[in-house]
CSV table of C-alpha atoms in Angstrom, one decimal:
chain,number,residue,atom,x,y,z
A,18,MET,CA,0.0,0.0,0.0
A,19,SER,CA,2.9,2.4,0.7
A,20,THR,CA,4.3,1.8,-2.8
A,21,VAL,CA,0.9,2.7,-4.3
A,22,ALA,CA,0.7,6.0,-2.2
A,23,ASP,CA,4.2,6.9,-3.2
A,24,VAL,CA,3.6,6.5,-6.9
A,25,LEU,CA,0.2,8.5,-6.7
A,26,GLY,CA,2.1,11.2,-4.7
A,27,ALA,CA,4.9,11.4,-7.4
A,28,VAL,CA,2.2,11.6,-10.2
A,29,ALA,CA,0.3,14.4,-8.1
A,30,LEU,CA,3.6,16.2,-7.6
A,31,LEU,CA,4.4,16.2,-11.2
A,32,ALA,CA,1.0,17.1,-12.4
A,33,GLY,CA,1.0,20.0,-10.0
A,34,ALA,CA,4.4,21.1,-11.1
A,35,LEU,CA,3.3,21.1,-14.7
A,36,LEU,CA,0.2,23.0,-13.9
A,37,SER,CA,2.1,25.6,-12.0
A,38,LEU,CA,4.6,26.0,-14.7
A,39,ALA,CA,1.8,26.5,-17.3
A,40,ALA,CA,0.3,29.2,-15.1
A,41,GLY,CA,3.7,31.0,-14.9
A,42,ILE,CA,4.3,30.8,-18.6
A,43,GLY,CA,0.7,32.1,-19.1
A,44,VAL,CA,1.3,35.1,-16.6
A,45,LEU,CA,4.4,36.0,-18.8
A,46,ARG,CA,2.9,35.3,-22.3
A,47,PHE,CA,-0.8,36.3,-22.2
A,48,PRO,CA,-1.5,39.8,-23.7
A,49,ASP,CA,-3.9,41.6,-21.2
A,50,VAL,CA,-4.6,41.9,-17.5
A,51,LEU,CA,-7.7,39.6,-17.4
A,52,ASP,CA,-6.0,36.8,-19.2
A,53,ARG,CA,-3.0,37.0,-17.1
A,54,MET,CA,-5.3,37.1,-14.0
A,55,HIS,CA,-7.0,33.9,-15.1
A,56,ALA,CA,-3.6,32.3,-15.7
A,57,ALA,CA,-2.4,33.4,-12.3
A,58,THR,CA,-5.3,32.0,-10.4
A,59,LYS,CA,-7.1,28.9,-11.9
A,60,PRO,CA,-4.3,26.6,-13.1
A,61,GLN,CA,-2.0,27.9,-10.1
A,62,VAL,CA,-4.5,27.1,-7.4
A,63,LEU,CA,-5.1,23.6,-8.9
A,64,GLY,CA,-1.2,23.1,-9.3
A,65,VAL,CA,-0.7,24.0,-5.6
A,66,LEU,CA,-3.5,21.7,-4.4
A,67,LEU,CA,-1.9,18.9,-6.5
A,68,LEU,CA,1.5,19.5,-5.0
A,69,LEU,CA,0.0,19.5,-1.5
A,70,LEU,CA,-1.8,16.3,-2.4
A,71,GLY,CA,1.4,14.8,-3.5
A,72,LEU,CA,3.3,16.0,-0.4
A,73,ALA,CA,0.4,14.5,1.8
A,74,LEU,CA,0.6,11.1,0.1
A,75,ARG,CA,4.5,11.0,0.6
A,76,LEU,CA,4.8,12.4,4.1
A,77,ARG,CA,1.8,10.9,5.9
A,78,GLY,CA,2.4,12.3,9.4
A,79,PRO,CA,-0.4,13.8,11.4
A,80,MET,CA,1.5,17.2,12.0
A,81,ASP,CA,2.4,17.3,8.2
A,82,LEU,CA,-1.1,16.7,7.1
A,83,GLY,CA,-2.4,19.3,9.5
A,84,MET,CA,0.1,21.9,8.1
A,85,ILE,CA,-0.7,20.7,4.5
A,86,ALA,CA,-4.4,21.2,5.1
A,87,LEU,CA,-4.0,24.7,6.5
A,88,VAL,CA,-1.9,25.8,3.5
A,89,ALA,CA,-4.7,24.4,1.2
A,90,VAL,CA,-7.4,26.3,3.0
A,91,PHE,CA,-5.4,29.6,2.9
A,92,GLN,CA,-4.6,29.2,-0.8
A,93,LEU,CA,-8.2,28.6,-1.8
A,94,ALA,CA,-9.3,31.5,0.5
A,95,THR,CA,-6.7,34.1,-0.8
A,96,ALA,CA,-6.4,33.3,-4.5
A,97,PRO,CA,-10.1,34.3,-5.5
A,98,VAL,CA,-9.9,37.5,-3.4
A,99,ALA,CA,-6.6,38.5,-4.9
A,100,ALA,CA,-7.9,37.9,-8.4
A,101,GLN,CA,-10.9,39.9,-7.5
A,102,MET,CA,-8.8,42.9,-6.2
A,103,ILE,CA,-6.4,42.8,-9.2
A,104,GLY,CA,-9.4,42.8,-11.7
A,105,ARG,CA,-10.9,45.7,-10.0
A,106,ALA,CA,-7.9,47.8,-9.8
A,107,ALA,CA,-7.1,47.0,-13.5
A,108,TYR,CA,-10.6,48.1,-14.3
A,109,ARG,CA,-10.4,51.3,-12.3
A,110,SER,CA,-7.1,52.2,-13.7
A,111,GLY,CA,-8.3,51.9,-17.3
A,112,ARG,CA,-6.1,48.8,-18.2
A,113,VAL,CA,-9.0,46.5,-19.3
A,114,ASP,CA,-10.2,46.7,-22.7
A,115,ARG,CA,-13.9,47.1,-22.2
A,116,THR,CA,-14.8,45.8,-25.6
A,117,LEU,CA,-13.7,42.3,-24.5
A,118,LEU,CA,-16.3,42.2,-21.6
A,119,ASP,CA,-19.6,40.4,-22.1
A,120,THR,CA,-21.4,42.6,-19.3
A,121,ASP,CA,-19.8,45.6,-17.8
A,122,GLU,CA,-21.2,45.3,-14.1
A,123,LEU,CA,-18.9,48.0,-12.8
A,124,ALA,CA,-19.9,50.7,-15.4
A,125,GLY,CA,-22.3,52.3,-13.0
A,126,ASN,CA,-20.0,52.2,-10.0
A,127,GLN,CA,-17.0,53.8,-11.8
A,128,PRO,CA,-15.8,56.9,-9.8
A,129,PRO,CA,-14.8,59.8,-11.9
A,130,ARG,CA,-11.0,59.6,-12.7
A,131,ALA,CA,-8.8,62.7,-12.2
A,132,GLY,CA,-7.9,64.5,-15.2
A,133,ARG,CA,-11.3,63.7,-17.1
C-alpha cells in the first residue's frame, strides 16, 4: 500500500508542477490583464493543491497533514480574493479593454477619474 501511495504522490507532484509551470508561462505570455489574472489563479491554485496532495501522500505524518491542510485552506481562501482585487484595480485604472467584456457590471460604479 505504501508503494501505491508513493506512486500516486509522485504523479500528483508532477502534475502540480506542470500546472504551476503552465500558469507561470501564461502570466508572462498572455496579452492583457484579465488573461493574466486567469492564468495566475485557476491553474496555479489547482497546481498548488496537486502539489499539496502529493506531499500529503508522501509524508503521511499527522503534523504534516495538518500543516498541508492549512496551506490548502489559505490558498483557496486568498487566491480568489486576490484575483478580484487585481481585476477591480485594473478596471479602475483603465487597463481593461472594455470591448472584451460580455457584461460590464462595474460601469455604473466607476468613480470619476482625475484629469477627465
